[in-house]
Structures are given as structure tokens and as C-alpha cells.
Amino acid sequence: MQAVTHDGVTLHIRDEGPRDGRVVMFGNSLGSDLRLWEGLIPHLPAGLRLIRFDKRGHGLSDCPPGPYSIEDLSGDAAAICDALGLRDVTFVGLSIGGLIGQSLAARRPDLLRALVLMDTGAKIGSPELWQQRIDAVRRDGIPSISDAILARWFAPGFAEAHPAEFALCRNMLERGPAEGYAGCCAAIAGADQTEATRALKLPVMAMAGVSDASTPPDLVRATAALCSAEFHEIAEAGHLPCYEQPEAVAALLKDFFDKT
């Protein structure tokens, strides 16, 4: 196992592929860890250097007391890049990972070559909505809200058609630390990247699952418009198109890599 420590927080990472390959770094969604991308990786072009990490409070990374901020989380991502000597990075961010990517691009433009925003927004939800979720998780644990979360994660019929894959995602979500989940909810609640994203100059591509009820396609499309990004919808996918439709996502990524 590999790790990087930043600001007293040990972050679990996975660094795979040739050292001289194009660097692609993945930022996971709320309630997931770096395993979320495993179905996508076999469909990506050969020769890439793939960097995955568990954000603080998730997976095998440390779970410091919350609340966290998007600046904390993008600072962690920047620290990983610095520790590994990475530059010219293409950052692929899903959900809160997209907020992390927007913050990273704005705060550390020296690190990034291009940005992919997947099922995310410059601002997601309201502080009141996120506080309700924080309160529920701290009071009753993640399993108390997991059914509602999973219903937004997947397109209709996915759970019935793929019960084993659905069960794995439930386990990943429910077994995560409540404090880490709540800490990242606070980060989303306090994040508004609208002006920072409007000012981005690097190439950006955005995509959204057509059935995403967490960050609907219209939200992702509006975020793409802020920075003149190309936008794509993924059929038969909800909030996690990289998990539900990895081949379609990989095809879009390959095309974007070829152009950038």
C-alpha cells in the first residue's frame, strides 16, 4: 500500500502505470473510495499513469475530526501531486471530486493540464440540505440514509440487474466512517466555485448520467457553460457513470485525452 501525509493526515493512494505516462488523477464521490474506478481502468488507453486516492475521512485514509473544507481536500490532492513530483495532470473528478478538481485548478494551475467534471457542479445543494444530512449521519449513522443515497446513485433498474455490484457499493458507503462523511458534507455545503470555475483557462470536459438525481444533467451543463467546457450525457447512468457505464465514459475520456 502507498500513502502520502499532508498536514498530519495520512492519505491512501494508488499509483499505477508507467512513470513517464500521461498522468490521470481521479477524485472520488462522497461516500466512495478509490475502488470505485476499478471497472473503468481496463477500458482506458494503455500507457497512462493512473493516480487514485482516498480523500480524508474515506477508505484507508485518516479521518480527522470535521468539518472539512474544499480547500482542505484540494490541498490534499495538491500534496499528493507534489509528493510524487506530478505535473501536467489531467484531473477527473466525480461529485465532490469535481469540486476538488475545480478548486485544485483554480488554486494550483501549475499542476493541471486538463480537467474532467463528472456529475458535479460549481455549487451543489444548499447548506440547509447538507446540515440535515450531517445531523442524520451523526445521530443515526450512514446506514440510516443509505437507501436514499443509493436511489440517487444509480439509474432505474441497475440494482435489480446487477445485485452483486449494487451490494458492493452499499457496503462501501455504509462501512465508511460517519465523521468523514459528515466532514465532507460540510465541505460541499461551504463550497461555491462559480467564479473560480468561470475564470479557468485549461481544457475542461463535463459529463453527467441522464438519471442522476444528485447532480442532475442541467446542473452539470450549467457548470460546463461557466468555463466553455464540452458537455456529454451518459445514457442508462445515474450519479456514478464510471461504475454503471465504464465503456461509454472511457470512450469520452480517450477522445478528450487525444484532443488535450
GROMACS .gro file of C-alpha atoms in nm:
model
  260
    1MET     CA    1   0.000   0.000   0.000
    2GLN     CA    2   0.109   0.355  -0.072
    3ALA     CA    3   0.050   0.671   0.129
    4VAL     CA    4   0.126   1.042   0.139
    5THR     CA    5   0.099   1.251   0.456
    6HIS     CA    6  -0.019   1.611   0.437
    7ASP     CA    7  -0.087   1.844   0.729
    8GLY     CA    8  -0.084   1.549   0.968
    9VAL     CA    9  -0.333   1.345   0.760
   10THR     CA   10  -0.218   1.018   0.603
   11LEU     CA   11  -0.377   0.969   0.261
   12HIS     CA   12  -0.405   0.628   0.096
   13ILE     CA   13  -0.305   0.644  -0.270
   14ARG     CA   14  -0.260   0.409  -0.562
   15ASP     CA   15  -0.001   0.498  -0.828
   16GLU     CA   16  -0.014   0.265  -1.130
   17GLY     CA   17   0.123   0.266  -1.481
   18PRO     CA   18   0.445   0.384  -1.644
   19ARG     CA   19   0.628   0.668  -1.467
   20ASP     CA   20   0.657   0.855  -1.797
   21GLY     CA   21   0.292   0.810  -1.899
   22ARG     CA   22   0.031   1.082  -1.917
   23VAL     CA   23  -0.085   1.142  -1.560
   24VAL     CA   24  -0.455   1.100  -1.488
   25MET     CA   25  -0.570   1.160  -1.130
   26PHE     CA   26  -0.914   1.055  -1.006
   27GLY     CA   27  -1.120   1.222  -0.733
   28ASN     CA   28  -1.397   1.005  -0.585
   29SER     CA   29  -1.753   1.090  -0.492
   30LEU     CA   30  -1.886   1.138  -0.139
   31GLY     CA   31  -1.915   0.803   0.039
   32SER     CA   32  -1.689   0.614  -0.202
   33ASP     CA   33  -1.320   0.530  -0.216
   34LEU     CA   34  -1.059   0.468  -0.483
   35ARG     CA   35  -1.205   0.125  -0.566
   36LEU     CA   36  -1.492   0.300  -0.743
   37TRP     CA   37  -1.278   0.338  -1.058
   38GLU     CA   38  -1.168  -0.024  -1.092
   39GLY     CA   39  -1.428  -0.109  -1.355
   40LEU     CA   40  -1.326   0.189  -1.567
   41ILE     CA   41  -0.950   0.135  -1.567
   42PRO     CA   42  -0.939  -0.169  -1.802
   43HIS     CA   43  -1.118   0.037  -2.069
   44LEU     CA   44  -0.874   0.330  -2.061
   45PRO     CA   45  -0.594   0.369  -2.316
   46ALA     CA   46  -0.268   0.189  -2.241
   47GLY     CA   47   0.032   0.383  -2.120
   48LEU     CA   48  -0.138   0.614  -1.870
   49ARG     CA   49  -0.004   0.679  -1.522
   50LEU     CA   50  -0.314   0.648  -1.305
   51ILE     CA   51  -0.330   0.813  -0.963
   52ARG     CA   52  -0.617   0.730  -0.728
   53PHE     CA   53  -0.659   0.836  -0.368
   54ASP     CA   54  -0.896   0.807  -0.075
   55LYS     CA   55  -0.987   1.159   0.032
   56ARG     CA   56  -0.964   1.231   0.404
   57GLY     CA   57  -1.235   1.057   0.602
   58HIS     CA   58  -1.279   0.784   0.339
   59GLY     CA   59  -1.132   0.444   0.261
   60LEU     CA   60  -0.795   0.379   0.424
   61SER     CA   61  -0.705   0.747   0.465
   62ASP     CA   62  -0.706   0.910   0.807
   63CYS     CA   63  -1.032   1.051   0.937
   64PRO     CA   64  -0.955   1.371   1.128
   65PRO     CA   65  -1.241   1.546   1.308
   66GLY     CA   66  -1.460   1.756   1.079
   67PRO     CA   67  -1.575   1.983   0.942
   68TYR     CA   68  -1.355   1.987   0.631
   69SER     CA   69  -1.342   2.244   0.354
   70ILE     CA   70  -1.295   2.205  -0.020
   71GLU     CA   71  -0.964   2.385   0.029
   72ASP     CA   72  -0.859   2.113   0.274
   73LEU     CA   73  -0.948   1.846   0.020
   74SER     CA   74  -0.789   2.013  -0.281
   75GLY     CA   75  -0.485   2.082  -0.063
   76ASP     CA   76  -0.461   1.708  -0.001
   77ALA     CA   77  -0.475   1.642  -0.377
   78ALA     CA   78  -0.206   1.904  -0.439
   79ALA     CA   79   0.012   1.750  -0.169
   80ILE     CA   80  -0.013   1.411  -0.341
   81CYS     CA   81   0.096   1.569  -0.669
   82ASP     CA   82   0.386   1.745  -0.500
   83ALA     CA   83   0.497   1.435  -0.310
   84LEU     CA   84   0.500   1.226  -0.628
   85GLY     CA   85   0.652   1.502  -0.841
   86LEU     CA   86   0.347   1.516  -1.067
   87ARG     CA   87   0.281   1.796  -1.312
   88ASP     CA   88   0.077   1.817  -1.633
   89VAL     CA   89  -0.202   1.624  -1.458
   90THR     CA   90  -0.545   1.554  -1.605
   91PHE     CA   91  -0.780   1.553  -1.306
   92VAL     CA   92  -1.103   1.352  -1.332
   93GLY     CA   93  -1.341   1.449  -1.051
   94LEU     CA   94  -1.673   1.285  -0.969
   95SER     CA   95  -1.927   1.470  -0.749
   96ILE     CA   96  -1.730   1.618  -0.457
   97GLY     CA   97  -1.426   1.506  -0.656
   98GLY     CA   98  -1.536   1.756  -0.921
   99LEU     CA   99  -1.546   2.032  -0.661
  100ILE     CA  100  -1.198   1.927  -0.554
  101GLY     CA  101  -1.085   1.942  -0.917
  102GLN     CA  102  -1.228   2.289  -0.970
  103SER     CA  103  -1.059   2.414  -0.653
  104LEU     CA  104  -0.730   2.249  -0.747
  105ALA     CA  105  -0.737   2.401  -1.096
  106ALA     CA  106  -0.801   2.747  -0.952
  107ARG     CA  107  -0.552   2.731  -0.665
  108ARG     CA  108  -0.272   2.529  -0.828
  109PRO     CA  109  -0.288   2.585  -1.204
  110ASP     CA  110   0.077   2.480  -1.224
  111LEU     CA  111  -0.030   2.120  -1.158
  112LEU     CA  112  -0.303   2.062  -1.413
  113ARG     CA  113  -0.313   2.007  -1.787
  114ALA     CA  114  -0.685   1.943  -1.819
  115LEU     CA  115  -0.995   1.883  -1.606
  116VAL     CA  116  -1.287   1.641  -1.635
  117LEU     CA  117  -1.601   1.722  -1.434
  118MET     CA  118  -1.829   1.422  -1.385
  119ASP     CA  119  -2.171   1.454  -1.220
  120THR     CA  120  -2.079   1.762  -1.021
  121GLY     CA  121  -2.140   2.136  -1.002
  122ALA     CA  122  -1.971   2.460  -0.910
  123LYS     CA  123  -2.216   2.465  -0.619
  124ILE     CA  124  -2.413   2.159  -0.507
  125GLY     CA  125  -2.725   2.182  -0.294
  126SER     CA  126  -2.783   2.420  -0.005
  127PRO     CA  127  -2.617   2.449   0.338
  128GLU     CA  128  -2.950   2.355   0.496
  129LEU     CA  129  -2.975   2.033   0.295
  130TRP     CA  130  -2.621   1.930   0.386
  131GLN     CA  131  -2.672   2.016   0.753
  132GLN     CA  132  -2.973   1.785   0.761
  133ARG     CA  133  -2.758   1.506   0.622
  134ILE     CA  134  -2.477   1.579   0.869
  135ASP     CA  135  -2.723   1.569   1.159
  136ALA     CA  136  -2.874   1.240   1.040
  137VAL     CA  137  -2.537   1.070   0.995
  138ARG     CA  138  -2.402   1.185   1.329
  139ARG     CA  139  -2.722   1.083   1.506
  140ASP     CA  140  -2.801   0.751   1.338
  141GLY     CA  141  -2.505   0.657   1.116
  142ILE     CA  142  -2.466   0.629   0.740
  143PRO     CA  143  -2.690   0.318   0.709
  144SER     CA  144  -2.985   0.533   0.822
  145ILE     CA  145  -2.969   0.731   0.496
  146SER     CA  146  -2.807   0.479   0.261
  147ASP     CA  147  -3.128   0.371   0.085
  148ALA     CA  148  -3.200   0.730  -0.016
  149ILE     CA  149  -2.840   0.785  -0.128
  150LEU     CA  150  -2.825   0.466  -0.334
  151ALA     CA  151  -3.152   0.553  -0.506
  152ARG     CA  152  -2.983   0.868  -0.639
  153TRP     CA  153  -2.658   0.694  -0.729
  154PHE     CA  154  -2.795   0.455  -0.990
  155ALA     CA  155  -3.022   0.455  -1.291
  156PRO     CA  156  -3.359   0.278  -1.253
  157GLY     CA  157  -3.322  -0.098  -1.275
  158PHE     CA  158  -2.948  -0.114  -1.201
  159ALA     CA  159  -2.987  -0.274  -0.858
  160GLU     CA  160  -3.215  -0.545  -0.996
  161ALA     CA  161  -2.995  -0.614  -1.300
  162HIS     CA  162  -2.665  -0.606  -1.108
  163PRO     CA  163  -2.739  -0.708  -0.747
  164ALA     CA  164  -2.380  -0.803  -0.660
  165GLU     CA  165  -2.232  -0.476  -0.788
  166PHE     CA  166  -2.506  -0.283  -0.609
  167ALA     CA  167  -2.433  -0.467  -0.284
  168LEU     CA  168  -2.064  -0.380  -0.307
  169CYS     CA  169  -2.147  -0.011  -0.339
  170ARG     CA  170  -2.381  -0.032  -0.040
  171ASN     CA  171  -2.102  -0.193   0.164
  172MET     CA  172  -1.851   0.072   0.056
  173LEU     CA  173  -2.090   0.350   0.154
  174GLU     CA  174  -2.217   0.208   0.484
  175ARG     CA  175  -1.878   0.095   0.615
  176GLY     CA  176  -1.720   0.437   0.580
  177PRO     CA  177  -1.668   0.648   0.893
  178ALA     CA  178  -1.961   0.875   0.976
  179GLU     CA  179  -1.725   1.156   1.078
  180GLY     CA  180  -1.553   1.150   0.740
  181TYR     CA  181  -1.884   1.152   0.556
  182ALA     CA  182  -2.014   1.440   0.768
  183GLY     CA  183  -1.687   1.628   0.731
  184CYS     CA  184  -1.710   1.610   0.352
  185CYS     CA  185  -2.079   1.709   0.361
  186ALA     CA  186  -1.964   2.026   0.537
  187ALA     CA  187  -1.706   2.083   0.264
  188ILE     CA  188  -1.976   2.063  -0.004
  189ALA     CA  189  -2.207   2.289   0.198
  190GLY     CA  190  -1.943   2.559   0.212
  191ALA     CA  191  -1.823   2.531  -0.147
  192ASP     CA  192  -1.911   2.774  -0.424
  193GLN     CA  193  -1.664   2.751  -0.710
  194THR     CA  194  -1.873   2.956  -0.954
  195GLU     CA  195  -1.637   3.249  -1.001
  196ALA     CA  196  -1.323   3.037  -0.979
  197THR     CA  197  -1.457   2.798  -1.242
  198ARG     CA  198  -1.565   3.085  -1.465
  199ALA     CA  199  -1.203   3.202  -1.465
  200LEU     CA  200  -1.049   2.866  -1.560
  201LYS     CA  201  -0.837   2.866  -1.876
  202LEU     CA  202  -0.742   2.500  -1.910
  203PRO     CA  203  -0.934   2.247  -2.127
  204VAL     CA  204  -1.241   2.112  -1.946
  205MET     CA  205  -1.488   1.836  -2.034
  206ALA     CA  206  -1.805   1.769  -1.834
  207MET     CA  207  -2.038   1.470  -1.833
  208ALA     CA  208  -2.344   1.352  -1.643
  209GLY     CA  209  -2.557   1.041  -1.616
  210VAL     CA  210  -2.901   1.115  -1.759
  211SER     CA  211  -3.069   0.966  -1.449
  212ASP     CA  212  -2.852   1.143  -1.190
  213ALA     CA  213  -3.079   1.272  -0.913
  214SER     CA  214  -2.791   1.410  -0.702
  215THR     CA  215  -2.631   1.643  -0.957
  216PRO     CA  216  -2.880   1.643  -1.247
  217PRO     CA  217  -2.758   1.696  -1.604
  218ASP     CA  218  -2.887   2.054  -1.610
  219LEU     CA  219  -2.661   2.143  -1.315
  220VAL     CA  220  -2.358   1.984  -1.479
  221ARG     CA  221  -2.440   2.152  -1.812
  222ALA     CA  222  -2.461   2.491  -1.640
  223THR     CA  223  -2.126   2.429  -1.471
  224ALA     CA  224  -1.972   2.335  -1.805
  225ALA     CA  225  -2.100   2.659  -1.954
  226LEU     CA  226  -1.910   2.861  -1.693
  227CYS     CA  227  -1.578   2.757  -1.845
  228SER     CA  228  -1.684   2.682  -2.205
  229ALA     CA  229  -1.643   2.309  -2.148
  230GLU     CA  230  -1.781   2.044  -2.378
  231PHE     CA  231  -2.070   1.854  -2.218
  232HIS     CA  232  -2.194   1.498  -2.265
  233GLU     CA  233  -2.479   1.292  -2.121
  234ILE     CA  234  -2.431   0.924  -2.041
  235ALA     CA  235  -2.733   0.707  -2.114
  236GLU     CA  236  -2.852   0.450  -1.859
  237ALA     CA  237  -2.646   0.602  -1.579
  238GLY     CA  238  -2.715   0.789  -1.257
  239HIS     CA  239  -2.463   0.964  -1.033
  240LEU     CA  240  -2.182   0.712  -1.093
  241PRO     CA  241  -2.146   0.669  -1.470
  242CYS     CA  242  -1.788   0.544  -1.430
  243TYR     CA  243  -1.935   0.248  -1.240
  244GLU     CA  244  -2.253   0.190  -1.441
  245GLN     CA  245  -2.125   0.266  -1.793
  246PRO     CA  246  -1.745   0.241  -1.784
  247GLU     CA  247  -1.703   0.178  -2.157
  248ALA     CA  248  -1.901   0.490  -2.251
  249VAL     CA  249  -1.708   0.701  -2.002
  250ALA     CA  250  -1.374   0.560  -2.119
  251ALA     CA  251  -1.457   0.643  -2.481
  252LEU     CA  252  -1.526   1.006  -2.389
  253LEU     CA  253  -1.207   1.024  -2.183
  254LYS     CA  254  -0.997   0.880  -2.466
  255ASP     CA  255  -1.135   1.136  -2.710
  256PHE     CA  256  -1.066   1.418  -2.463
  257PHE     CA  257  -0.713   1.292  -2.398
  258ASP     CA  258  -0.647   1.281  -2.772
  259LYS     CA  259  -0.752   1.647  -2.802
  260THR     CA  260  -0.562   1.775  -2.499
   0.00000   0.00000   0.00000
